[in-house]
XYZ file of C-alpha atoms in Angstrom:
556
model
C 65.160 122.770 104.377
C 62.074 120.654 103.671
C 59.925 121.774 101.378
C 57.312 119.422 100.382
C 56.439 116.103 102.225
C 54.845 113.601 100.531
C 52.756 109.972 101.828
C 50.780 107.598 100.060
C 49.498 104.420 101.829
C 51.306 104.764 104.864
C 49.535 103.159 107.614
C 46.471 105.642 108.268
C 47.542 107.781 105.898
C 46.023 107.496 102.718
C 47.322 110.501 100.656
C 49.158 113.682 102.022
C 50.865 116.396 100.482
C 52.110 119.187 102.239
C 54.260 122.432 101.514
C 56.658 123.697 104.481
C 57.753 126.963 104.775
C 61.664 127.809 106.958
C 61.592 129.399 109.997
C 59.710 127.886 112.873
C 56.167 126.300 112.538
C 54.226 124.611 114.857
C 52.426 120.849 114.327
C 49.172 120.361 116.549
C 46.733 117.476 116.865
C 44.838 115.007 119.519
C 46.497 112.275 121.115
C 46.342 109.668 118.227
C 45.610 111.789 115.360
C 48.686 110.726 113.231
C 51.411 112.748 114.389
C 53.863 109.915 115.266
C 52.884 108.138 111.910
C 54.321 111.606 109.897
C 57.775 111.155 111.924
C 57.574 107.589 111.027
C 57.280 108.315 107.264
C 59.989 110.717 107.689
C 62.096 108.465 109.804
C 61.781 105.739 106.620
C 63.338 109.061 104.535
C 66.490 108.749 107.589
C 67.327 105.260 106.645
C 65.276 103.387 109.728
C 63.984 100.022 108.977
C 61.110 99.624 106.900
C 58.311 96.700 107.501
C 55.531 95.881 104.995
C 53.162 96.040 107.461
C 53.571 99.634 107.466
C 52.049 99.647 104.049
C 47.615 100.920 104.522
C 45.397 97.743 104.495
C 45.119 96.687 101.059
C 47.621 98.973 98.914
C 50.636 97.178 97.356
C 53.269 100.179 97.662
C 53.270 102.788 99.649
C 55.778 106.140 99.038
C 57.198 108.383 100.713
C 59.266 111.525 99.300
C 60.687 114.798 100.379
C 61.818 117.853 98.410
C 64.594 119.575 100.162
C 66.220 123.133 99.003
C 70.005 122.634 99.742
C 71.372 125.680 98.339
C 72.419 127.364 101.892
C 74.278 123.852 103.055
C 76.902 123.292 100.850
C 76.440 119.552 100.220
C 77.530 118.918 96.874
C 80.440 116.823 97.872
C 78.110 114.491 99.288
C 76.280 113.782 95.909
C 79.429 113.612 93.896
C 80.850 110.949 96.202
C 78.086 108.943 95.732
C 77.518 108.947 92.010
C 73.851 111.193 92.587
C 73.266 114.133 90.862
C 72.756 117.258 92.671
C 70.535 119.965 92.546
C 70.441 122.608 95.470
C 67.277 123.911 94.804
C 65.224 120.715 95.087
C 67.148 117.326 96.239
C 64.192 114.633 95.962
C 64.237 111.809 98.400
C 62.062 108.882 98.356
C 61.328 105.837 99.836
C 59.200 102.899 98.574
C 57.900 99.807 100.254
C 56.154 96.814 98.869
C 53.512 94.684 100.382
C 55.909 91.921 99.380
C 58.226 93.411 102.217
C 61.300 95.065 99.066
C 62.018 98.014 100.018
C 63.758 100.812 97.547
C 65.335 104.030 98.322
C 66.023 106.896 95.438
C 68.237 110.195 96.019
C 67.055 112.698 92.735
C 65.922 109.562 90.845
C 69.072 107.420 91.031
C 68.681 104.521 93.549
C 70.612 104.219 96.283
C 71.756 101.522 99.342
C 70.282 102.507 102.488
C 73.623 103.519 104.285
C 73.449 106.495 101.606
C 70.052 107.471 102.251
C 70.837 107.323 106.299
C 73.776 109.238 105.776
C 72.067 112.172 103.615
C 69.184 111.965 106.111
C 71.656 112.550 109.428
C 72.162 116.158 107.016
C 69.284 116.543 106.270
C 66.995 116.381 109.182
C 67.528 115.951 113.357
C 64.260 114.566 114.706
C 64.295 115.452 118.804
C 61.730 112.983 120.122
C 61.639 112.731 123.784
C 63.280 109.610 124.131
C 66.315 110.917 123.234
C 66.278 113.224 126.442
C 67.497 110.029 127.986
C 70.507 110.169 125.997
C 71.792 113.174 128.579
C 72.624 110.724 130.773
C 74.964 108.869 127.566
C 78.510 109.883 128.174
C 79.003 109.560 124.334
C 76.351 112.159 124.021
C 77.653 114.735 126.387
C 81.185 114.450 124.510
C 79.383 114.835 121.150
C 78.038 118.539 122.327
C 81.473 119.519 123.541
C 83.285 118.346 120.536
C 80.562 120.132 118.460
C 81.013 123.105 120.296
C 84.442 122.644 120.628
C 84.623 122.111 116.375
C 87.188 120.022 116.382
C 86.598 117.690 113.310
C 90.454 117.996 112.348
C 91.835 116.897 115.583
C 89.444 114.577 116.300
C 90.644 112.560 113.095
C 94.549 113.748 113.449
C 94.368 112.016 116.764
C 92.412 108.739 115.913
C 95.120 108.360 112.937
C 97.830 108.652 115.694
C 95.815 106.664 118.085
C 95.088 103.983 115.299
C 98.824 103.256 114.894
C 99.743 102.827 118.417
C 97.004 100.260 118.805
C 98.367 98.610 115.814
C 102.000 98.699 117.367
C 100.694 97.900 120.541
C 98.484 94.653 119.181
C 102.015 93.682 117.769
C 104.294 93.701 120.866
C 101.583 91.916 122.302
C 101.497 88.773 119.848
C 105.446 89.098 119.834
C 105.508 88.612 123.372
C 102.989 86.182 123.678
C 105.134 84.228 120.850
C 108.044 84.561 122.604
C 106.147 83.090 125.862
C 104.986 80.369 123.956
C 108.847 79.384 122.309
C 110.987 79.979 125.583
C 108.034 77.858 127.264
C 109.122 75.254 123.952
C 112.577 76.223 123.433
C 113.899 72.468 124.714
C 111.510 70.987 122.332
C 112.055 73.007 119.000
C 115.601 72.174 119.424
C 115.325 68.705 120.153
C 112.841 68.608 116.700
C 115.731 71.017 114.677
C 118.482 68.545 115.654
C 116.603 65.633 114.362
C 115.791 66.223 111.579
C 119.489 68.365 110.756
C 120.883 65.058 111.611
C 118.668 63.426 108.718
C 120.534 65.571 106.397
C 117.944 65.605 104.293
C 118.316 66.311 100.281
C 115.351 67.003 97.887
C 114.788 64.291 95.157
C 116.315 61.970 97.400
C 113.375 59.788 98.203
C 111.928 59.501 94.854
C 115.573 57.767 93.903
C 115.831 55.553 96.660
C 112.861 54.248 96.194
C 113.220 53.513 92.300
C 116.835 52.035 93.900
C 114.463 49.960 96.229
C 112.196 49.025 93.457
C 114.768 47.819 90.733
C 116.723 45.401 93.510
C 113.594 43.769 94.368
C 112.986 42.585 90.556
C 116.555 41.826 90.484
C 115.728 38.208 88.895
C 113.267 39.335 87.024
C 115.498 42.253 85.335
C 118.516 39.818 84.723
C 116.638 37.090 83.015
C 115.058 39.622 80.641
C 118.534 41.246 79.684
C 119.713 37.683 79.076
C 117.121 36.484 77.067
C 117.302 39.767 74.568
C 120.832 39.947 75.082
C 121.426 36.128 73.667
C 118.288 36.448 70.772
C 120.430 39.909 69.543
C 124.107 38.092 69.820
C 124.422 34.359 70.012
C 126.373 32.418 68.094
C 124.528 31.319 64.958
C 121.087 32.597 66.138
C 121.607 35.964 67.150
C 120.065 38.733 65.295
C 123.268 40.508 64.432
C 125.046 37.365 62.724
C 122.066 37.048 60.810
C 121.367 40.303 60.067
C 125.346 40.525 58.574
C 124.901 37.533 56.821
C 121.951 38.786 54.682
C 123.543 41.775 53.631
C 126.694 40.041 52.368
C 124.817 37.651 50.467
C 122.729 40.495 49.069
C 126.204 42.479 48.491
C 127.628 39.724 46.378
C 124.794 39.525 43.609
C 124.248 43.535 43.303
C 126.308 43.224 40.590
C 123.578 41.701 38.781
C 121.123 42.682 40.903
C 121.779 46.060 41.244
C 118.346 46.713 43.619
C 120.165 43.922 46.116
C 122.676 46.736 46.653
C 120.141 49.334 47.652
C 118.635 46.820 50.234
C 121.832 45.773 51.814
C 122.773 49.423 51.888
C 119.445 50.009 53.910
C 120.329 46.772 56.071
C 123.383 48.345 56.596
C 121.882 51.089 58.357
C 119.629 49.213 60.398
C 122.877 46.810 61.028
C 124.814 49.492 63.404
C 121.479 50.257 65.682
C 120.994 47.184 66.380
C 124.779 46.363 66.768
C 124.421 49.064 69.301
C 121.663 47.936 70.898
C 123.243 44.228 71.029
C 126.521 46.433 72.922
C 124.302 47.969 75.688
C 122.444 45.039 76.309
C 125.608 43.435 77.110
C 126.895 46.294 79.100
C 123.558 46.129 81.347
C 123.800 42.566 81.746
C 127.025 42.600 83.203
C 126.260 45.780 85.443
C 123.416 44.520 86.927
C 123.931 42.587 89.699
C 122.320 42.146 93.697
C 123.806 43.531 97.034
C 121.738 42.642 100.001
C 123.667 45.085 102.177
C 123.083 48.142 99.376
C 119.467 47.197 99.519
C 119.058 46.771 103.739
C 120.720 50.470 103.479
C 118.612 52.040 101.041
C 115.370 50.533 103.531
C 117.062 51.964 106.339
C 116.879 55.056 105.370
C 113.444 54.926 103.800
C 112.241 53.930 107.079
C 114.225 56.738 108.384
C 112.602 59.283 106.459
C 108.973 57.768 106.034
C 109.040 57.820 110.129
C 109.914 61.670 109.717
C 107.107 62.317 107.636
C 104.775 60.695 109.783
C 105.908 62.373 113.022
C 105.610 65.686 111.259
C 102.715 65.068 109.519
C 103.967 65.270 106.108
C 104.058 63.330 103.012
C 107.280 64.522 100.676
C 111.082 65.124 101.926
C 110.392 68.945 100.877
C 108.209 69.635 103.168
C 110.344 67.979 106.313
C 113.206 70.606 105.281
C 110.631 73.196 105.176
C 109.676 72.424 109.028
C 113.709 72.173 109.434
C 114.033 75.294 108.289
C 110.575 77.176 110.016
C 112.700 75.591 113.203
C 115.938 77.173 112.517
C 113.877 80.349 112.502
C 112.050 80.128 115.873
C 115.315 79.202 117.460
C 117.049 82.337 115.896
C 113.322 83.991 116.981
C 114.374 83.277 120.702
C 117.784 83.691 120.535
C 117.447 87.179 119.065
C 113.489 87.906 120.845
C 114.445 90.582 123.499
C 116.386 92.612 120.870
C 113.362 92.704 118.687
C 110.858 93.160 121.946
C 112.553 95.876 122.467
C 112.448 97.217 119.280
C 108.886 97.099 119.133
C 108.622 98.285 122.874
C 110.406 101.682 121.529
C 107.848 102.051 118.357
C 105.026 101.357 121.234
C 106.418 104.258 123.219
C 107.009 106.639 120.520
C 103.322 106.304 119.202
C 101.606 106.320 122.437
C 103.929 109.656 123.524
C 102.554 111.305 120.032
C 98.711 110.163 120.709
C 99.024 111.923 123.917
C 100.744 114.968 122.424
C 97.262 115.259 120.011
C 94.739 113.734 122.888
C 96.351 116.820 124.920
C 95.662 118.974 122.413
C 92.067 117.925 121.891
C 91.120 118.338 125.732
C 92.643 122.045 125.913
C 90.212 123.166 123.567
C 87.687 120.771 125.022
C 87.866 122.820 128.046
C 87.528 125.652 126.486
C 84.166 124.438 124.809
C 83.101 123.334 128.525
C 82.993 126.778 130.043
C 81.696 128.207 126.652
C 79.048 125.472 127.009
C 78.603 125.915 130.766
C 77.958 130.183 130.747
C 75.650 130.210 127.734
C 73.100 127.193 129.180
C 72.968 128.652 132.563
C 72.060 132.170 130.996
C 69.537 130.217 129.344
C 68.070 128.030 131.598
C 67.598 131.125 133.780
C 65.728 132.424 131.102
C 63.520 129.084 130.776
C 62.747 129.721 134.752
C 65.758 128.218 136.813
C 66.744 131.098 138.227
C 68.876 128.991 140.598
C 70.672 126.864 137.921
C 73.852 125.287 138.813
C 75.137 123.239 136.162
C 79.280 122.495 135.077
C 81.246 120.364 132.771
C 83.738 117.998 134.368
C 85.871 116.814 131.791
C 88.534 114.363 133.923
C 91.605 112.673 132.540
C 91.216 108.764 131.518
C 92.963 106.246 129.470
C 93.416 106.251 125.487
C 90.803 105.537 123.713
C 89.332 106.570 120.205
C 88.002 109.549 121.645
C 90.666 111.060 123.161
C 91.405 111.023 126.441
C 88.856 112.587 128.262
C 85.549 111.264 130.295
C 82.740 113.658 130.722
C 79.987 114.467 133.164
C 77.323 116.887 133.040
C 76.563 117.877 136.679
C 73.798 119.650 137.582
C 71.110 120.820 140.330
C 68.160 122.874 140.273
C 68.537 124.647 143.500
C 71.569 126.876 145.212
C 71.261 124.869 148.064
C 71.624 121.414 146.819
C 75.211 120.054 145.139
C 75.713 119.230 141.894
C 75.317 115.889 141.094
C 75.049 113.736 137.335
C 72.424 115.745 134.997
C 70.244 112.056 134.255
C 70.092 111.516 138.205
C 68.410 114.511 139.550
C 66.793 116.936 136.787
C 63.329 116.174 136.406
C 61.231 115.947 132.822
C 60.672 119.620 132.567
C 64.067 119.895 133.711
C 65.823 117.466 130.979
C 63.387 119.425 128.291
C 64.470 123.080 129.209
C 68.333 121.808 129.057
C 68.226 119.339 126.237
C 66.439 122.533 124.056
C 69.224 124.818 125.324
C 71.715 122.638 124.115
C 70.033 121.912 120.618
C 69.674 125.564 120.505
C 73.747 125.905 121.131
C 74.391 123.201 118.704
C 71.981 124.374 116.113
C 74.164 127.650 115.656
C 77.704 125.083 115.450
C 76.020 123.046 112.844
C 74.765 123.655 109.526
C 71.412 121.446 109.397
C 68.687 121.854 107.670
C 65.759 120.876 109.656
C 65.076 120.589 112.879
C 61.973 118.808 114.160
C 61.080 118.411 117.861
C 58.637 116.187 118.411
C 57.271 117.117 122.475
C 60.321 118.372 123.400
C 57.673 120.861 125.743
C 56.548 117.913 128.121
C 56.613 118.630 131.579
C 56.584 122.712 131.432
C 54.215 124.731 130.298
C 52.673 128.754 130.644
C 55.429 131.571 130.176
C 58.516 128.491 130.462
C 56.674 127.218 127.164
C 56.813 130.887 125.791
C 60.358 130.921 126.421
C 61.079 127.474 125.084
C 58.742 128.636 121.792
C 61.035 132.277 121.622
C 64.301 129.552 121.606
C 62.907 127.739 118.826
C 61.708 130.590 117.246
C 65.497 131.906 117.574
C 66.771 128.664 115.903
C 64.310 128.912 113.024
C 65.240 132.561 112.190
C 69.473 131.328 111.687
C 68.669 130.010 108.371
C 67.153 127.354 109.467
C 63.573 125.274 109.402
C 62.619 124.304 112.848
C 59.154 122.446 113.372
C 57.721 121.878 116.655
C 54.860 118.993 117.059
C 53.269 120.054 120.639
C 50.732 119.969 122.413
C 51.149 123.255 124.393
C 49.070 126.993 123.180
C 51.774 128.975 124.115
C 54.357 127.300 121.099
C 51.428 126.711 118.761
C 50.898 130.252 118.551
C 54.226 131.514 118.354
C 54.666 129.458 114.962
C 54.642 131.186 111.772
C 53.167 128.504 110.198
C 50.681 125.854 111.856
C 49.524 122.572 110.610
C 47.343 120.211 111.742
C 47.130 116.468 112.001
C 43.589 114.922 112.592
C 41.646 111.616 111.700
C 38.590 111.556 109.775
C 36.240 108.574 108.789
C 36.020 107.840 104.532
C 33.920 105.104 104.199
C 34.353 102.066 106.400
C 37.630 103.339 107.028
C 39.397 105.628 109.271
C 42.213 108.080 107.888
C 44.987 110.252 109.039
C 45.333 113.393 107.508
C 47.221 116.914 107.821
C 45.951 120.435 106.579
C 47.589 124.052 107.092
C 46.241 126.269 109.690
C 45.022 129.780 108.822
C 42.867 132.762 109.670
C 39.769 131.512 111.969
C 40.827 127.897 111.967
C 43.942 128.708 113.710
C 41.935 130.712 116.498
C 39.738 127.473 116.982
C 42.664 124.729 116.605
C 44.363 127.019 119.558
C 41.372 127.876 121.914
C 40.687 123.758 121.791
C 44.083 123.573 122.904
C 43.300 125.785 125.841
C 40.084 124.724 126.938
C 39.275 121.316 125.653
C 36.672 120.027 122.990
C 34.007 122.664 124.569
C 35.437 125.907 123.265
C 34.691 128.783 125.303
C 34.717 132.324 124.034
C 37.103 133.621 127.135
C 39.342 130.406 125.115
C 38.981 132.225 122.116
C 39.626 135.712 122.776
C 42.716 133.973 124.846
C 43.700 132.555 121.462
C 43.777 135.898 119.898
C 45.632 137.372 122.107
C 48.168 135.010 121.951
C 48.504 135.204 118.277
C 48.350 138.853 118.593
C 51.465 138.919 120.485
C 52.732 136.283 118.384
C 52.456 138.914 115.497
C 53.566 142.248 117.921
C 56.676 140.466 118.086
């Protein structure tokens, strides 16, 4: 529950610090004193959006921070999945915001993203304001109650697992079929492609060769003149290297007698004698190898041209990549021949995840229905209470088509009056109506869910006398199950049934104006309520009023 709230330099409030107690207390205050400015601080703690110009008129920060005693709501999971440490006795949130517009959120000191701190805050605290009456008329909202009721977490998620997969199996007969479509619809054309280029007979490496082929027949006179010209300085008669070359190292050989160093040099001539003997021997080879066919040539361009047009038809730049498209071909054909085989294939995993999501949606709407009529007999007993003695109100929950809730639609009929049918609660209930039946159903859901706090903010409008003494005994029910409810209204009868009051008012400091909040005791609770029954002139019939409804308050 919330224990102490905390504000600096929020708006009009300049400093406030407040201790709450559990059970159910009561917030009071003009129109405009600075009660909607406390729900916005707290809403900040819930994750909402925060804007600088929040911040009071000439502060640089402004903080808000909440103690909160978790030791009744078993929550430590929470902390430990998210790296914050926990302690049950006093979990510190707080929010700061900077005139600069950063905004930074801390959970017990450690700082946290703002999904965190809206996550925590959902557990932590359930702010009723009376917009959210409207959500009554929100299918999704009417489901929520019955599944709450209904507690069923487990096959809520069982089911969306279940439901998950058949989506997924149903999103893939539907791109196999539209593929399929799409390659009968091309079937002519894919083979005509496939046969084209399987007639190629494409082999990789193949174009690289050719066109060195291509490349050495065009410099055909340039490549025999060459080998001629080394071929006849290496060998010729005379003046070829070689002869030379042999001739030195027999002259050399013939004095290393005498000379015994000529030896060692023709020895090393030697040597150098057979390379370039071999050299002399290839050169030869080559020259008599090489030689010019124009009709070798025209076919090696042929199919160059024959290829290089494949490439650009397909886009492509390398002979690897046309037998890749080949081959993606050969696949799509096989695709079609083989598609209603694997359509139906995929038709039977459809079927057989679809027939189990129905097994678990099935099982979800029996105990649905159950929650309905649970739902159903325990508002009408106490919206009879809250003065609708004629109540008729039901729970249709019809069959509808898959989807990630099940497969269920709900409507919350209702009417007023015996006479008059039942028709869709958002319709035909009136303010008071939608307050009485939107508390009833907190109340109901309060007992189903372990939260915290509780704050309704005018949940009273449109009822008041003994219907906002019953409303007050509900709330006062809800805060005695372990749990802190706080009502802000603007009715005596639930002011004085609180066992703790506060009040918000405005006072000037200065030049300025300030919102600020103060516990209720003693005399000053008389006075706060008798204003509340008879205006800014207090009367003493509206005081003795007052104490008599705080002495019932305490008969109780």
């Amino acid at each position: 529950m919330l224990k102490q709230l905390y504000i600096r330099n929020f708006t009009l409030i300049e400093r406030l610090d407040m201790t709450f107690n559990g059970g159910f207390s009561v917030i009071t205050g003009e129109t405009g004193a600075g009660k909607s400015i406390i729900l916005g601080a707290i809403g900040l703690l819930k994750g909402q959006r925060a804007d600088s110009k929040l911040i009071k008129r000439g502060s640089e920060k402004c903080v808000i921070e909440a103690h909160f005693n978790l030791s009744r709501y078993g929550m430590e999971n929470f902390f430990n999945d998210n790296d914050v440490e926990y302690d049950a006795d006093d979990c510190i949130v707080r929010r700061e915001i900077t005139a600069a517009g950063k905004s930074r959120a801390f959970v017990n000191d450690t700082p946290v993203p703002l999904s965190v701190l809206k996550e925590l805050g959902e557990q932590l605290i359930d702010v009723h304001s009376q917009h959210q009456n409207l959500l009554l008329g929100k299918q999704d909202f009417q489901m929520e109650i019955v599944d709450i009721i209904a507690d069923d977490k487990d096959l809520l998620d069982n089911y969306r697992k279940a439901y998950g997969d058949y989506r997924e199996k149903q999103c893939q007969l539907d791109d196999l079929q539209e593929r399929l479509t799409s390659n009968k619809a091309n079937a002519d054309f894919l083979l005509f492609q496939y046969e084209e280029l399987d007639r190629a007979n494409l082999v990789e490496g193949e174009q690289e060769t050719l066109e060195a082929q291509a490349n050495q027949m065009s410099h055909y006179e340039d490549i025999k003149t060459a080998l001629y010209q080394a071929d006849k300085a290496m060998s010729a008669e005379g003046t070829g290297v070689t002869e030379n070359l042999r001739t030195a190292i027999n002259a050399l050989h013939s004095i290393e007698g005498v000379l015994p160093m000529a030896g060692e040099l023709a020895s090393r001539m030697d040597a150098d004698f057979i390379d370039l003997k071999d050299i002399a021997d290839e050169l030869e080879g080559q020259l008599d190898k090489v030689d010019f066919d124009p009709k070798e040539l025209d076919s090696i361009n042929d199919r160059l041209d024959r290829i290089y047009s494949l490439q650009k038809k397909y886009h492509c730049d390398t002979v690897s990549q046309l037998i890749e498209i080949r081959d993606n071909l050969k696949k799509q054909l096989d695709g079609i021949e083989n598609g209603d085989y694997d359509l139906q294939q995929v038709k039977n995993e459809v079927d057989k995840s679809m027939k189990l999501a129905i097994q678990k949606a099935d099982s979800i709407t029996k105990v649905r229905k159950t929650a309905a009529k649970k739902i159903e007999e325990e508002i009408k007993q106490r919206l009879v209470a809250l003065g609708m003695p004629n109540i008729q109100f039901t729970i249709n929950l019809e069959s509808s088509e898959l989807s990630a809730d099940g497969a269920d639609k709900v409507a919350y009929m209702f009417s007023a009056n015996r006479n008059m049918p039942m028709q869709p609660v958002a319709q035909v209930a009136s303010g008071g109506e939608i307050a009485r039946l939107m508390l009833s159903l907190k109340a109901m859901v309060s007992g189903a869910v372990k939260l915290p706090t509780i704050i309704f903010d005018e949940i009273d409008t449109g009822v008041s006398g003994k219907i906002a003494e019953k409303m007050a005994d509900i709330m006062c029910e809800m805060g005695n199950n372990e749990r802190q409810v706080i009502s802000i209204t603007h009715l005596p009868q639930i002011a004085a049934k609180g066992a703790t009051h506060y009040k918000v008012y405005k006072e000037d400091r200065g030049d300025t104006t300030v919102s600020t909040m103060k516990l209720l005791c003693g005399e000053d609770r008389v006075n706060e309520i008798a204003q509340m029954l008879s205006g800014s002139d207090i009367t003493e019939a509206a005081i003795s009023n007052a104490r008599e409804l705080l002495k019932m308050k305490s008969e109780e």
